[in-house]
Coordinates of C-alpha atoms in Angstrom, one line a residue:
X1 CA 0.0 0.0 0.0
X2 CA 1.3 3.4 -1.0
X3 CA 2.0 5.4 1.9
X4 CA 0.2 9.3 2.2
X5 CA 2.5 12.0 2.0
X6 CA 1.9 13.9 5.3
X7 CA 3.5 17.6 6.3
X8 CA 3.9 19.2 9.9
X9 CA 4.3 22.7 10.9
X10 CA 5.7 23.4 14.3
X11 CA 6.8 20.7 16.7
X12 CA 10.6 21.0 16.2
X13 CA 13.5 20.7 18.0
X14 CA 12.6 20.1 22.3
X15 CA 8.8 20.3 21.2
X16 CA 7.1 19.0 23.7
X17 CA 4.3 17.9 21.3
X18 CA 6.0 17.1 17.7
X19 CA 7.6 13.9 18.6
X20 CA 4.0 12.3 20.0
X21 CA 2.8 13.6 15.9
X22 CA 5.6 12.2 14.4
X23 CA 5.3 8.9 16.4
X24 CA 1.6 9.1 15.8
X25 CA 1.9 9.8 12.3
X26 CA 5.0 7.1 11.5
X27 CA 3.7 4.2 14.0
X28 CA 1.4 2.0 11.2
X29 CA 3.4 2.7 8.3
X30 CA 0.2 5.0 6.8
X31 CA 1.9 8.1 6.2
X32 CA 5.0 9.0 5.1
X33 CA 6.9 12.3 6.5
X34 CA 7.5 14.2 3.1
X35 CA 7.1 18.0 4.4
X36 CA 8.0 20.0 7.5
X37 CA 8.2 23.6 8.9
X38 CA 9.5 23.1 11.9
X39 CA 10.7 26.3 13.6
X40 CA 10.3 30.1 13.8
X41 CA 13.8 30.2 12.9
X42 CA 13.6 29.2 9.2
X43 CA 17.6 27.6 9.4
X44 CA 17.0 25.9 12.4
X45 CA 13.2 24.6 10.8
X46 CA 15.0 23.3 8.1
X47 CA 17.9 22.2 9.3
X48 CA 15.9 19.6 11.9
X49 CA 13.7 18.7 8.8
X50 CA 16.4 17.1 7.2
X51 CA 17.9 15.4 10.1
X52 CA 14.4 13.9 10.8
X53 CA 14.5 12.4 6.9
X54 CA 12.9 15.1 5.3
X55 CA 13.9 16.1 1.7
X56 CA 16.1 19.4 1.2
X57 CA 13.7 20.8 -1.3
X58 CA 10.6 20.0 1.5
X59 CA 12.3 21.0 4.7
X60 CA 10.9 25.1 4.7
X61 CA 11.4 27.8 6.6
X62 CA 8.2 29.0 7.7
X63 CA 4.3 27.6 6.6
X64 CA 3.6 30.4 3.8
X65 CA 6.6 28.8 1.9
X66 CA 5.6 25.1 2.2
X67 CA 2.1 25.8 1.6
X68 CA 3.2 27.8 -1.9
X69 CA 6.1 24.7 -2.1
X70 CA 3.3 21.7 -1.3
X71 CA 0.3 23.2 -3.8
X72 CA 2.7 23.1 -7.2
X73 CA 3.8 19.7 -6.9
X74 CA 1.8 16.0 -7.8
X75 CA 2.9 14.6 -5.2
X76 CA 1.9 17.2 -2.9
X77 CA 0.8 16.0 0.9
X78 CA -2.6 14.1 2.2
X79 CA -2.6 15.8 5.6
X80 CA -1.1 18.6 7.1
X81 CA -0.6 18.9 11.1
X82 CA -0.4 22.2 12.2
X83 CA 1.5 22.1 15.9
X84 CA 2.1 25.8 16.5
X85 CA 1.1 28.2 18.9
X86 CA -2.3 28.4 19.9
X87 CA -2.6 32.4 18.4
X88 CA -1.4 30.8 14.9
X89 CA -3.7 27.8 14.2
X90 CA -6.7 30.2 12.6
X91 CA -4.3 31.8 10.2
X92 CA -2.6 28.5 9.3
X93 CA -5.5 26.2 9.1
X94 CA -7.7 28.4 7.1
X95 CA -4.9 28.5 5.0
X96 CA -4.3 25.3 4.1
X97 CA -7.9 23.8 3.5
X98 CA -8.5 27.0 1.2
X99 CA -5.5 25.7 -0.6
X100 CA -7.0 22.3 -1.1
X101 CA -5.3 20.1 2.2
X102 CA -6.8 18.2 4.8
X103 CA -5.8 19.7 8.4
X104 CA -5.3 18.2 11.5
X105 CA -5.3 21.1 14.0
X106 CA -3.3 21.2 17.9
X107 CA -6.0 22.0 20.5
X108 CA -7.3 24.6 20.6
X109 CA -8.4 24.9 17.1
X110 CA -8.8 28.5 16.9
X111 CA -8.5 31.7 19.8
X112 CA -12.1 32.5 19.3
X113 CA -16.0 31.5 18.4
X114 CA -15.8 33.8 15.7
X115 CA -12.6 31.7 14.0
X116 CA -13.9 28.4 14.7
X117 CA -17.3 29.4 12.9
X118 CA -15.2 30.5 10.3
X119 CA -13.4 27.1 10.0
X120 CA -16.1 25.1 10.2
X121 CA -17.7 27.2 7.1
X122 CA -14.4 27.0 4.9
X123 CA -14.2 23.0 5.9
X124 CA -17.7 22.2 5.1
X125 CA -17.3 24.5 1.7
X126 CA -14.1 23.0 0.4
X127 CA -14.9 19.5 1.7
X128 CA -11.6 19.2 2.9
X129 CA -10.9 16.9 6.7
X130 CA -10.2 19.8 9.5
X131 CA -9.4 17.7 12.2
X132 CA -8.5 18.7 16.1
X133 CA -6.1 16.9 18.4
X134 CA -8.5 16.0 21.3
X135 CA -5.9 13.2 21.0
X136 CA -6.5 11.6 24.4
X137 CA -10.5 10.1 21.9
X138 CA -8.0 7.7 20.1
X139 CA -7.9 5.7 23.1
X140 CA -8.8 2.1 23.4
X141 CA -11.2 2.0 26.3
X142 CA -12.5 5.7 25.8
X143 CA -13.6 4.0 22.7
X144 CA -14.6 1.7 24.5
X145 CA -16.7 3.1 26.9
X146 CA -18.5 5.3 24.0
X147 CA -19.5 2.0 21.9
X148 CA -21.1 0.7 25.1
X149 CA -22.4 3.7 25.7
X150 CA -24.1 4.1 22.6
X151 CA -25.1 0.4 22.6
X152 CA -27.1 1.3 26.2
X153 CA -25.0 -0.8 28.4
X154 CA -25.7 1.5 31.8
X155 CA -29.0 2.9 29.8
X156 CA -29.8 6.9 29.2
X157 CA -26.7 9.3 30.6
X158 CA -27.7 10.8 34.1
X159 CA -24.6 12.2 35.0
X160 CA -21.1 12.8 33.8
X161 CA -17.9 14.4 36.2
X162 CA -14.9 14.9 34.3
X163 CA -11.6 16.4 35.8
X164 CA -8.3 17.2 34.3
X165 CA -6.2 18.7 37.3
X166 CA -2.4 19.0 37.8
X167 CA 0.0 20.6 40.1
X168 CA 2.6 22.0 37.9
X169 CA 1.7 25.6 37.7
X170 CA 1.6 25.8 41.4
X171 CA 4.9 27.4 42.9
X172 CA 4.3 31.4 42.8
X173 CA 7.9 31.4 41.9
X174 CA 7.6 30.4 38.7
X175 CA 5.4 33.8 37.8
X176 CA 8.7 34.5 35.6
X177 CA 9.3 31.3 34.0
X178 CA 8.3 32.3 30.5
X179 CA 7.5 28.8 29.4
X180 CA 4.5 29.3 32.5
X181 CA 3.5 33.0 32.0
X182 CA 2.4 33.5 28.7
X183 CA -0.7 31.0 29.8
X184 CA -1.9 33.3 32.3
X185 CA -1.5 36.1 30.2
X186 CA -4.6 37.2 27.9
X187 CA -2.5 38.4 25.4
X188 CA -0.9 35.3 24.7
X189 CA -3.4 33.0 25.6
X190 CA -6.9 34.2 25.0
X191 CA -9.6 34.7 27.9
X192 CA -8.8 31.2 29.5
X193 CA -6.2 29.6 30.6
X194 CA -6.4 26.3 32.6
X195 CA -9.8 25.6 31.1
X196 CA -8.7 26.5 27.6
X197 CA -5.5 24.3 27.9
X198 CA -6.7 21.1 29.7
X199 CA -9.8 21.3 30.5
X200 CA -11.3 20.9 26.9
X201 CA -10.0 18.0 26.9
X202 CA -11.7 16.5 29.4
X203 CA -15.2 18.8 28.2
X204 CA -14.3 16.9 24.7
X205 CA -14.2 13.9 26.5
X206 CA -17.4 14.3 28.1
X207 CA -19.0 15.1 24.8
X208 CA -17.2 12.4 22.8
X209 CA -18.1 9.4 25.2
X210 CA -21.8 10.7 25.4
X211 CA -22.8 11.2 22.0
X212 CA -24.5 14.9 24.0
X213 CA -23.1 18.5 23.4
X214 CA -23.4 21.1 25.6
X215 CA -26.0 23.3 25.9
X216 CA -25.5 25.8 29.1
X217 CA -22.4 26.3 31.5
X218 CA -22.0 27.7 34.8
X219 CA -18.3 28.2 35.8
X220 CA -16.4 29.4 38.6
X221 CA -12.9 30.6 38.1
X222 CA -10.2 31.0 40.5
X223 CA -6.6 32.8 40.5
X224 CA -4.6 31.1 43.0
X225 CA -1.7 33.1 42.7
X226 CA -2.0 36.7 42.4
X227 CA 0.1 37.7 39.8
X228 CA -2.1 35.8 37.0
X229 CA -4.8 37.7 35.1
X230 CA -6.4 34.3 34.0
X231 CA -7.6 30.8 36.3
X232 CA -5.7 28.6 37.6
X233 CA -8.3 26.5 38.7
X234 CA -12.0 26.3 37.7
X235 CA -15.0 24.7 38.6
X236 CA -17.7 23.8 35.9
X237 CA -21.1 23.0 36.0
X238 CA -23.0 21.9 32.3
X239 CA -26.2 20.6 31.2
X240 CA -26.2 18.5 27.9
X241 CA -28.2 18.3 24.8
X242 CA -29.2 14.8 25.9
X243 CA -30.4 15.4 29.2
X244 CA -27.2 14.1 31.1
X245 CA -25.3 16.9 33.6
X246 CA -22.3 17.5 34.1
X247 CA -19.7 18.6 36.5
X248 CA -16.1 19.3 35.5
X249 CA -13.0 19.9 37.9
X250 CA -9.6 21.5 36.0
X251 CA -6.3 23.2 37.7
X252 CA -3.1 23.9 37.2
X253 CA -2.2 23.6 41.2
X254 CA -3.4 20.4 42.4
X255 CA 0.0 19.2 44.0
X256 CA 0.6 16.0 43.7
X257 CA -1.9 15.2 40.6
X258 CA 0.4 14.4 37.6
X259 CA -2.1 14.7 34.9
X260 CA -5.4 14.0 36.4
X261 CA -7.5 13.2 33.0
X262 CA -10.5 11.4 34.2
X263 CA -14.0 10.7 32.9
X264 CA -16.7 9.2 34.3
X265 CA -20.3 8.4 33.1
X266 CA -23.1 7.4 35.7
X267 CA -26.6 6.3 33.8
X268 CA -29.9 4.7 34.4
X269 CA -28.5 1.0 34.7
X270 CA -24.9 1.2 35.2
X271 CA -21.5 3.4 35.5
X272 CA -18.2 3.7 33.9
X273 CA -15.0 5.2 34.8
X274 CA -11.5 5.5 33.1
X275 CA -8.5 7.5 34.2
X276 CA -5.2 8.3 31.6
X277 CA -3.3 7.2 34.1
X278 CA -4.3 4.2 34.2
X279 CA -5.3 3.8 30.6
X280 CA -5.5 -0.1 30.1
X281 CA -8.2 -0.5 32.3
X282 CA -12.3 0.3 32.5
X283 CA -13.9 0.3 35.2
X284 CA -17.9 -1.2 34.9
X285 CA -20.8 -1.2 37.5
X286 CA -23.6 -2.2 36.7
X287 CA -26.8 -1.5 38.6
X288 CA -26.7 -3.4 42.1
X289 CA -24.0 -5.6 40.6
X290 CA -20.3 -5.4 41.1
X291 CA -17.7 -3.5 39.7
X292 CA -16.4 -4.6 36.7
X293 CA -12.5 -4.4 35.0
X294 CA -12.7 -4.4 31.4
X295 CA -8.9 -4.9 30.5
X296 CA -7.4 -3.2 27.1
X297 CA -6.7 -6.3 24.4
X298 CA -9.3 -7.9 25.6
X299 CA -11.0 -10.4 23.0
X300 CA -14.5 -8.7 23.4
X301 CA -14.4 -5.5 23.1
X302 CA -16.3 -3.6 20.8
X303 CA -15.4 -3.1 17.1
X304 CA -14.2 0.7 17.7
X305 CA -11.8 -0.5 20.7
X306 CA -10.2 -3.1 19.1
X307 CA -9.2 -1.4 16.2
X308 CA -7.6 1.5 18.5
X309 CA -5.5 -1.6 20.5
X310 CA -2.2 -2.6 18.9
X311 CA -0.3 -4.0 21.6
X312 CA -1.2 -7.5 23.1
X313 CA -3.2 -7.7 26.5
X314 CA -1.4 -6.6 29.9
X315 CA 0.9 -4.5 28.1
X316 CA 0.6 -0.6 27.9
X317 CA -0.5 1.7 25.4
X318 CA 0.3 5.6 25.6
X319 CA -0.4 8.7 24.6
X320 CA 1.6 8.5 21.1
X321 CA -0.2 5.1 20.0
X322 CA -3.9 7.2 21.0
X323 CA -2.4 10.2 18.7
X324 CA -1.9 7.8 16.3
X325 CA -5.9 6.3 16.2
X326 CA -6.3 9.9 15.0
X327 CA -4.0 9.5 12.5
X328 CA -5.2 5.7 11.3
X329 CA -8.8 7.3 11.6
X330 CA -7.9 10.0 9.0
X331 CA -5.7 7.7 6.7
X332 CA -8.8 5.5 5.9
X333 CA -11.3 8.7 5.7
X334 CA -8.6 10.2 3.3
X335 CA -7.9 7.0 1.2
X336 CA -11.2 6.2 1.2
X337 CA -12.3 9.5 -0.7
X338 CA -9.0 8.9 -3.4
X339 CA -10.3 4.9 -4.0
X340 CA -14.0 6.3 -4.3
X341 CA -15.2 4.1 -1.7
X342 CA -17.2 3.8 1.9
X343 CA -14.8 4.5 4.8
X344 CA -14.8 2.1 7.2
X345 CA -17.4 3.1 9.7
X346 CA -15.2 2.6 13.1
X347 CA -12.9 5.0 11.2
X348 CA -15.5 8.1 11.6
X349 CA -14.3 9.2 15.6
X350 CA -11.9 11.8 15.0
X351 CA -12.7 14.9 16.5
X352 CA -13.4 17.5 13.9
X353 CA -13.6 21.3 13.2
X354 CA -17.1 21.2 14.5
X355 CA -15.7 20.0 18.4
X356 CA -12.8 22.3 18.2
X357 CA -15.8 25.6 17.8
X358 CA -17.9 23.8 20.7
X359 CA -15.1 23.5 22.6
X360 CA -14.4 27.0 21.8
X361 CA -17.7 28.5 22.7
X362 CA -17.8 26.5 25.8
X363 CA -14.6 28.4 27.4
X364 CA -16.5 31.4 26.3
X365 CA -19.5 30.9 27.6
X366 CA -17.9 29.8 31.1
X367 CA -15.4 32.8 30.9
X368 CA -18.7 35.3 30.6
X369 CA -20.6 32.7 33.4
X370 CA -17.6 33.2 35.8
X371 CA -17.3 36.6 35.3
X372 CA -21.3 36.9 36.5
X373 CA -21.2 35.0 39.4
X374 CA -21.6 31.6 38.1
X375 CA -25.3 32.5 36.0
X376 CA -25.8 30.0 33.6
X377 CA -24.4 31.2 29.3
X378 CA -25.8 29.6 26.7
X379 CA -23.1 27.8 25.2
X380 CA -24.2 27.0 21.6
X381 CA -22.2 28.5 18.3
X382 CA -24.5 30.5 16.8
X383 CA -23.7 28.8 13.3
X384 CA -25.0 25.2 14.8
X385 CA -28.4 26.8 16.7

């Protein structure tokens, strides 16, 4: 099988992020790494393009120049992953479906509703993939736990508490530390912070699990230390399409929680609960019965986890081989559409331009609901009322 000629922009050299794309992208031999603009500084960009395999003529020094590079050649790239800075994904991703490529966006997809409506629109026109990197979906047993979910294995959704909490924002001494500030800083970061940079996930997560989207919010937002302008900590109360509520814990000075990703789903006839942490395992109780531990490999999981499980039973997966179920997901959507042919239906889970503008219009919507004492904001894009 001919591989797909995939690009990244960002994620270079001591990324935090580019090496979990890269792995992601490389890990089942779909895509091939053909294009890369790696850096602010153009040398450096394509200096560590080339060392990663990329060829001299695709390593480029700054996104205008690979899209211009990319759209004149016939063998141009499938997908594009744009792994910039959050203030740069609009720009960048608007750019490149106008110019006729698939995107798959960092989190958050854009700095405002306005921008994600705007995406959405252009993806929808061109018919081009947008993509968003809720990567932490592409795991097994969140799969999982959305199949049985949707199959009513603990009936209709009563309630959902999702938390994404960690500690490593927490020392006041750090106010300084550049690679901290500029997430407190509105400037930089937008009107959230904390919520806006981990708690979407686990709001996504909610969402994604559920099959519901959220319809109001109440929020509380807290500044622990008092040189921030934006939360550390917040406090989020939401009412879903479906009927289910929800409650949602997320901060940046929890010491002693690592990571803290957690979801868990409470319905008419049973419960569910999985942590990141702890990702080979969910937890099952089912109504007056006892608790359950549904194990990752497993022979009988659904169709949509074990196509997301690569590694044999009682070993772990992490968060590069859940990346890559993104990346699987949009190889067979994207080869799919070039061999004129249905996609294969467990492919179709990959969050998409429409979850990064709900995510978007959530933090909103809990940013304006903090800001009034917690009153409950209608947190619908306009666009999908």
């Amino acid at each position: 099988m001919t591989k797909l000629n995939w690009g990244l922009i960002g994620g270079g050299e001591g990324s935090q992020i580019g090496p979990a794309h890269r792995l992601g992208a490389g890990i089942d031999g779909l895509f091939h790494f053909a294009a890369g603009a790696l850096d602010v500084d153009p040398a450096k960009g394509r200096a560590y393009a080339q060392s990663l395999g990329v060829a001299e003529d695709r390593a480029y020094g700054d996104w205008k120049e690979m899209l211009a590079g990319e759209s004149k050649r016939d063998d141009k790239i499938d997908l594009v992953t744009v792994a910039t800075p959050n203030a740069t994904h609009f720009e960048i991703t608007k750019a490149f479906l106008e110019g006729g490529f698939h995107v798959l966006c960092e989190k958050p997809m854009t700095m405002t509703v306005e921008e994600g409506e705007e995406i959405y629109k252009i993806s929808k026109a061109t018919g081009k993939q947008c993509a968003v990197n809720f990567g932490y979906s592409g795991f097994s047993l969140v799969r999982q736990m959305k199949a049985m979910i949707a199959n009513g294995d603990i009936g209709k959704v009563r309630l959902v508490k999702a938390e994404f909490a960690h500690g490593f924002h927490a020392d006041a001494a750090d106010a300084d530390n550049p690679r901290v500030r500029w997430r407190y800083d509105p400037k930089a970061a937008g009107v959230s912070a904390v919520l806006a940079d981990a708690g979407i996930h686990a709001l996504h997560m909610a969402c994604f699990v559920t099959g519901q989207d959220v319809e109001t919010i109440s929020a509380d937002y807290a500044s622990t230390i008092a040189s921030r302008e934006l939360e550390d900590d917040a406090m989020v109360n939401f009412r879903m399409d479906g009927g289910a509520v929800g409650r949602l814990w997320t901060s940046a000075v929890a010491i002693g929680r690592m990571h803290g990703l957690t979801i868990q789903v409470f319905g008419e006839s049973g419960g569910l609960v999985w942590q990141q942490e702890h990702p080979n395992q969910l937890y099952y109780t089912p109504l007056n019965g006892r608790t359950q531990i549904i194990e990752r490999g497993a022979g009988d999981l659904y169709a949509e986890a074990s196509r997301a499980s690569r590694v044999t039973i009682g070993h772990s997966e992490g968060m590069p081989l859940a990346f890559a179920n993104i990346y699987t997901d949009l190889a067979e959507i994207i080869r799919a559409e070039k061999e004129g042919r249905a996609a294969d239906p467990a492919a179709n889970l990959f969050p998409r331009a429409e979850d990064g503008l709900r995510s978007m219009a959530s933090v909103y919507a809990a940013t304006d609901s903090a800001k009034g004492d917690g009153r409950w904001v209608n947190a619908v894009p306009n666009i999908l009322k």
